[in-house]
Amino acid sequence: MTEGEQTRLVAWAHELRAVHARLREALDLVRAAGEDPEVARDLLVYCRGFCTALTRHHEGEDRHLFPAIASEHPELADTLRRLSQDHSMMSHLVGGLEAALDRDDPPERVHSHLDGLGAIMESHFRFEERALLRILETLDLDADPADALGPL
């Protein structure tokens, strides 16, 4: 394997970490928007942006990344199934958050949704990184990172 090929392969592990870091930062921005009265009016914008980014990240993994891993590592079928189930659960939580925004729920209720989603998201990201980073360092996936991991 050439140095360029190895760099391209290792980039998937780096990209996953980077996307997770950006999603964590986005959640922190949403939380901060609800705490600062000057920024609170932008809470809706931050929440919608975060929800969209998280959803697209998981859709990309389910559509591109996980099938590529499954084809090269069938022994990870249970792990990938668990990660996909997490995606489904977070999608449900995102729906609850968006419904709270649509109802114009008070900020403390919106923050309750954010806290629940954030806890599941963090647990999911940690498990995913423990389970997949070494695999991603050798995964030969010919895809645009924005398609496979979301457009962050």
C-alpha positions as MATLAB code, in Angstrom:
seq = 'MTEGEQTRLVAWAHELRAVHARLREALDLVRAAGEDPEVARDLLVYCRGFCTALTRHHEGEDRHLFPAIASEHPELADTLRRLSQDHSMMSHLVGGLEAALDRDDPPERVHSHLDGLGAIMESHFRFEERALLRILETLDLDADPADALGPL';
ca = [
       0.000    0.000    0.000;
       1.385    3.380   -0.968;
       1.648    6.274    1.492;
      -1.150    8.124   -0.344;
      -3.448    5.109   -0.135;
      -2.747    4.722    3.596;
      -3.420    8.430    4.189;
      -6.757    8.157    2.368;
      -7.745    5.125    4.433;
      -6.773    6.616    7.782;
      -8.702    9.744    6.838;
     -12.014    7.920    7.528;
     -11.148    7.522   11.208;
     -10.042   11.162   11.356;
     -13.200   12.307    9.567;
     -15.476   10.410   11.953;
     -13.774   11.969   14.982;
     -13.978   15.424   13.374;
     -17.683   15.089   12.551;
     -18.453   13.914   16.079;
     -16.499   16.884   17.486;
     -18.417   19.322   15.291;
     -21.758   17.806   16.313;
     -20.774   18.098   19.988;
     -19.857   21.752   19.390;
     -23.171   22.338   17.617;
     -25.076   20.901   20.581;
     -23.100   23.153   22.936;
     -24.027   26.164   20.787;
     -27.699   25.216   20.929;
     -27.537   24.893   24.716;
     -25.753   28.229   25.035;
     -28.341   29.928   22.832;
     -31.070   29.009   25.272;
     -29.150   30.341   28.272;
     -28.243   33.764   26.911;
     -31.246   36.110   26.570;
     -29.446   38.005   23.799;
     -29.097   34.828   21.766;
     -32.274   33.013   22.856;
     -34.194   34.347   19.867;
     -31.843   32.283   17.682;
     -32.530   29.059   19.587;
     -34.899   27.837   16.882;
     -32.281   28.352   14.162;
     -29.555   26.608   16.160;
     -31.833   23.695   17.055;
     -33.002   23.167   13.483;
     -29.442   23.315   12.184;
     -28.208   20.853   14.797;
     -31.106   18.456   14.148;
     -30.450   18.539   10.410;
     -26.713   17.973   10.829;
     -27.183   15.047   13.228;
     -29.819   13.438   11.011;
     -27.705   13.737    7.865;
     -24.695   12.309    9.686;
     -26.635    9.212   10.676;
     -28.273    8.843    7.269;
     -24.832    8.956    5.635;
     -23.482    6.304    7.967;
     -26.499    4.053    7.414;
     -26.413    4.506    3.640;
     -22.666    4.443    2.908;
     -20.368    3.737    5.826;
     -22.096    0.840    7.563;
     -22.714   -1.203    4.391;
     -19.034   -0.836    3.454;
     -17.965   -1.981    6.907;
     -20.456   -4.868    6.843;
     -19.140   -6.152    3.526;
     -15.519   -6.198    4.750;
     -16.240   -7.155    8.382;
     -19.322   -9.401    8.671;
     -18.332  -10.143   12.278;
     -19.455   -6.581   13.119;
     -23.078   -7.189   12.111;
     -24.371   -6.966   15.699;
     -22.368   -3.798   16.369;
     -23.656   -2.150   13.197;
     -27.216   -3.192   14.030;
     -26.867   -1.607   17.490;
     -25.481    1.597   15.993;
     -28.341    1.738   13.484;
     -30.832    1.219   16.319;
     -29.215    4.161   18.125;
     -29.712    6.220   14.966;
     -33.393    5.311   14.963;
     -33.738    6.228   18.647;
     -32.019    9.583   18.088;
     -34.261   10.246   15.101;
     -37.243    9.773   17.408;
     -35.683   12.165   19.956;
     -34.979   14.728   17.222;
     -38.661   14.476   16.284;
     -39.613   15.225   19.885;
     -37.282   18.213   19.976;
     -38.655   19.544   16.704;
     -42.224   19.091   17.961;
     -41.333   21.084   21.097;
     -39.951   23.827   18.864;
     -43.077   23.766   16.681;
     -45.250   24.151   19.793;
     -43.022   27.004   20.973;
     -42.403   25.169   24.234;
     -40.597   27.122   26.946;
     -36.781   27.032   26.815;
     -36.534   24.737   29.851;
     -38.635   22.103   28.069;
     -36.547   22.459   24.909;
     -33.432   22.035   27.061;
     -34.911   18.872   28.533;
     -35.178   17.458   25.020;
     -31.629   18.606   24.257;
     -30.287   16.979   27.416;
     -31.875   13.626   26.577;
     -30.705   13.741   22.993;
     -27.234   14.873   24.057;
     -26.854   12.001   26.535;
     -27.807    9.369   23.955;
     -25.673   11.070   21.295;
     -22.594   11.087   23.527;
     -23.026    7.452   24.523;
     -23.506    6.511   20.865;
     -20.461    8.472   19.676;
     -18.200    6.905   22.313;
     -19.379    3.389   21.493;
     -19.084    4.007   17.759;
     -15.559    5.343   18.090;
     -14.459    2.429   20.308;
     -16.006   -0.096   17.933;
     -15.100    1.376   14.545;
     -12.065    3.669   14.553;
      -9.528    0.872   13.991;
     -11.746   -0.567   11.259;
     -12.006    2.843    9.589;
      -8.219    3.120    9.470;
      -8.204    0.295    6.923;
     -11.603    0.715    5.265;
     -11.406    1.056    1.511;
     -14.473    3.174    0.835;
     -14.628    5.236   -2.316;
     -17.134    7.881   -1.211;
     -17.257   11.559   -0.511;
     -16.893   12.114    3.261;
     -19.869   14.507    3.147;
     -22.018   11.663    1.782;
     -20.722    9.019    4.169;
     -20.563   11.126    7.355;
     -22.806   14.091    6.729;
     -22.077   17.519    5.276;
     -20.236   18.984    8.276;
];
